[in-house]
C-alpha cells in the first residue's frame, strides 16, 4: 500500500511528508532511539485527527503524536505514521486575568509564559527544555522541572482537558454534558475505569502504595493516582492522559491553572568539598525556603567551566567537589531579603567550600540557569565522537540521596563509565545521570544491559525510588514498569491500555511493552561526520529559532540528515544515498538562512549556519570560486550594475504596473531558477550626492554606508534616503562625522561569506578592514555602519584576515546604527515628536550581538508604546536568500506578521534593509530603519 497516496484522501499533499529526506529527518527525537516513519502528516484540526484515527484503525498502522520532539525516552518516534503538531496547533488564550491559560499542544512552554508574563504568572511545569518543549509533550510526559516539584507539575495544574479517543469520540472535562455522554458513548471504557477505581479503593495496600509513590516525582507507567484523586471515569480518563505519552488518546486542548512568577529573586552557586556534603545541605536549604536547589557534580561542572561568565573558582575545585545552584523567590524585596538573611545566618552549619555569594542581577541569574538547563547537551558535546549519549532520570528519598549517589558512582566504576556525570533537582531527590557509549558491538549493548539491570535493582530494590521521575517511561523503561510497580498495579495499567486503545495502535511499545529487551532495540547510531555534527546530541533546543522550520527542515534535522548520509555511505547503500543527497540540496543547503540564531539556543553553541556555509563552500566548483573572486575584485562595477538594474526595474513598474517586474522575473525563474524574484518593496536606487567626502579634526565617528544602503536605501514616502537620514541625525545631535572617499565598491563581505565563496570573502574582508583602518585614522575613531547585519559580519571577519589586518582589526571599534543611536545620540538629545505606538522587528544580528535591549531603549525614547512581537524571529531574508527562495521568507515571517497585523501602529522599524523588505511584504506596512524614527523625533 502506498500510504502517502492513501493519506491524500484525508489531507492535502502539502501536509503529507513522504519524501525519503522527510522520513529520515523525523526518525530521531532527543532520545537515543531511532525509528523511520512511513509518513509524516500535519493535520490542522480535530476533524483531521479523527480521520487519521480512522485511517490508522482501518489499515492497522501505528499513530504517534509529536510536538517539540524533545522527549528523552523514545516516546516521540515511530515506524508508523508520525503526526507533527508543531506548526498548526499553537493557539493560546489567557483567562481570568492570567489565573488560567488555554493551550493547544503545539505551542512552547516558554511562549505560554511569555503571554503570561504581563500578569506575573507562569505555568507550573518548568522543564529545562521549556524554550523548545511544547505543551503536548509537557502534558503527555507530566513534565515538572526545577521549581515546581510534585505539587505544581502538569498533572496537578491541569484544570480541564479536551481529548479525542482512538474511536474518534471527543470529550472535554469542561463540559458537564460530556460526563453523561462519556458513559453512553464509551460504555465499555467507562465501566472498565470505574471497575479499576473500585478495585484500587478496595485494596488498601495498593491504594496506599499509589499514594506513597506520587509523594515524589514519578512518571513510570500510567498515572494511577487518577483513580484515587477523582471519582468520575471521565475525570479519571482525562488525568490518565497526563503522562500517558500519547498512548491512550489525543490531547487537543487543555486549560492550565497558572502559578505566581515572583518578581524578586536571589541566586547563588554554592560549592561543597564532596557530593555527599552537598546532599546533606538539601533539607536545610528547603527548610530555609529555597524554591530551586539544583545539584551539579564535578564532572558536570567541568563540562561548562570554560564558558564565558562562569566563576573562575569552578576551575579550581577538587575532583570530589560538587555544587548546588539555589534560588530564593518572593513577592517583595523585603521578603526576599528576609529569606536570604535567614539562610545566611544558618549557612555556617553547612560544609561549604566557600562562603555563599548571591546575585540579584537578572543577566547573571539568566546565565546561571542557562548553564544549568544546558548541562545535558553540554556534557553530550564533549563525548567521544561516534558515541551515544544516554540520559537517565531517577529519584530517591531525599534523606537517602547522598548514599544512593555514592552507590550509583560505584556502578559507574564497575561498568567502566568513567566519564559519567550527575546533576538534577536535588530538592526533589531527582537526579539525572549521563553516560556515553557506542552501541556498535554486541559487547557494548551487553554492557549497557547489565548496567541497567543493576541500576534498576539499586533504585527499586535498595532505595524504593523511581526509575523515571520526569522524563516519561517511553521505550527506555517500559520493560521495568512492572518491576517498580508490582504485578497488581501493572495489570491495571495493561487493562487501561487495552480499554482505551484495543488495537494497540497509539504509540505501541511505549509504557506497556512485553518485550524485556525493548530498551535495547532501535538504538540510535551516531557515526563520526564532522566537528559540528559530532557535538550535537539532537536535543532540539535550536528548532524554535530556525526560520526554515515550517518549510523544509531545522538545524537538528539537518544534522540528522548529515549523519544519515554518512551511515548510508558506510553501509554501501548507493541508491538511497543518491536520493537523499539530491533532496538534501534544497532542504539542507539552499533554504538555510545561515543566520546562526540556532547557536544562541544551543547549549554548546553549534552554529548550523556556519556548517551550511562551509558545505556550500565545499560544493562550489573552481570555476564558480574564480568567478566570485572576480565579482569581489570588481564590486564597484557590480554595484553600478545593480543600481542600474533597480532603476530600470522600478521604471518598468511605473510604466507597466507595480507587479510587472515581479511577473517578469517569476517567468524567467521558471526557466532559470537562480534568477532573483523582484520584490514589490523595491524602490529606485538612492542618490549618492550626500556622500561627498567629509573630514573634520573634531570628528566623533566615521560613517560607512553599507552597500545595501547605497543600492536600496530609498524608502517609500520619505523625502530623505537612508544616508541623508543618518547624516541628518548626526547634525541634529551635534555629532561631527567623517564620510570617507572611495565608498563605491566597498562591502562588508557578507554576500560572499553566506554563499561560501572563500576566496571572494577573504579578498573583500581584507579590503574593507584595510580601508577602515585608514578611514578611522588608524583606529582612533569608531566606525558606524547603518545596517546591523553588516556590522555583525565585520565583527567576525578576523579569522579570514591576513596577520597584518588582524592587528588592524583588533584596534577598530565597529558599531551598527543601534549602537550609535544608543551610545552617542541619546545622551545628547531630547525627543520632540514622540510616536504613540510603534512595532519593532529586532533582526538576528542584534540578538547575536546582544544589543536588542539598546534597540528597544532607542525606540522607547521616541515612542510612548513600543511593541516587540512575542513571535519576533529571523525573517529568513538572509541578505539575498529571500529573493532567491521567497517561500523561505514567507514561511519565516508568518508567525510574527500575523501577530503584528492584529493591531495598527504609527510606525514599523528595524535596522537592516533586507529584513525591512521582508517584513514590509509580510505585514503590508512599510518597515523603516530606526534612523527614521530618531530623525523624525528630533
mmCIF file of N, CA and C in Angstrom, residues 11 15 42-46 48 88-89 104:
data_model
loop_
_atom_site.group_PDB
_atom_site.id
_atom_site.type_symbol
_atom_site.label_atom_id
_atom_site.label_comp_id
_atom_site.label_asym_id
_atom_site.label_seq_id
_atom_site.Cartn_x
_atom_site.Cartn_y
_atom_site.Cartn_z
ATOM 1 N N UNK A 11 -5.778 14.428 3.853
ATOM 2 C CA UNK A 11 -5.012 15.668 3.955
ATOM 3 C C UNK A 11 -4.531 16.108 2.583
ATOM 4 N N UNK A 15 0.646 18.799 3.185
ATOM 5 C CA UNK A 15 0.743 18.461 4.604
ATOM 6 C C UNK A 15 0.950 16.963 4.830
ATOM 7 N N UNK A 42 0.664 16.527 8.883
ATOM 8 C CA UNK A 42 0.486 17.760 9.648
ATOM 9 C C UNK A 42 -0.983 18.196 9.598
ATOM 10 N N UNK A 43 -1.818 17.597 10.435
ATOM 11 C CA UNK A 43 -3.231 17.989 10.466
ATOM 12 C C UNK A 43 -3.406 19.375 11.062
ATOM 13 N N UNK A 44 -4.510 20.022 10.735
ATOM 14 C CA UNK A 44 -4.730 21.378 11.245
ATOM 15 C C UNK A 44 -5.935 21.483 12.169
ATOM 16 N N UNK A 45 -6.718 20.416 12.292
ATOM 17 C CA UNK A 45 -7.905 20.497 13.127
ATOM 18 C C UNK A 45 -8.349 19.139 13.631
ATOM 19 N N UNK A 46 -9.336 19.152 14.506
ATOM 20 C CA UNK A 46 -9.788 17.925 15.158
ATOM 21 C C UNK A 46 -10.418 16.946 14.168
ATOM 22 N N UNK A 48 -9.508 16.337 11.175
ATOM 23 C CA UNK A 48 -8.431 15.592 10.525
ATOM 24 C C UNK A 48 -7.789 14.591 11.484
ATOM 25 N N UNK A 88 0.644 23.854 13.413
ATOM 26 C CA UNK A 88 -0.725 24.378 13.310
ATOM 27 C C UNK A 88 -1.527 24.316 14.613
ATOM 28 N N UNK A 89 -0.903 23.908 15.694
ATOM 29 C CA UNK A 89 -1.642 23.710 16.948
ATOM 30 C C UNK A 89 -1.069 24.600 18.046
ATOM 31 N N UNK A 104 -3.233 24.857 23.101
ATOM 32 C CA UNK A 104 -3.186 23.699 22.215
ATOM 33 C C UNK A 104 -1.810 23.043 22.365
#
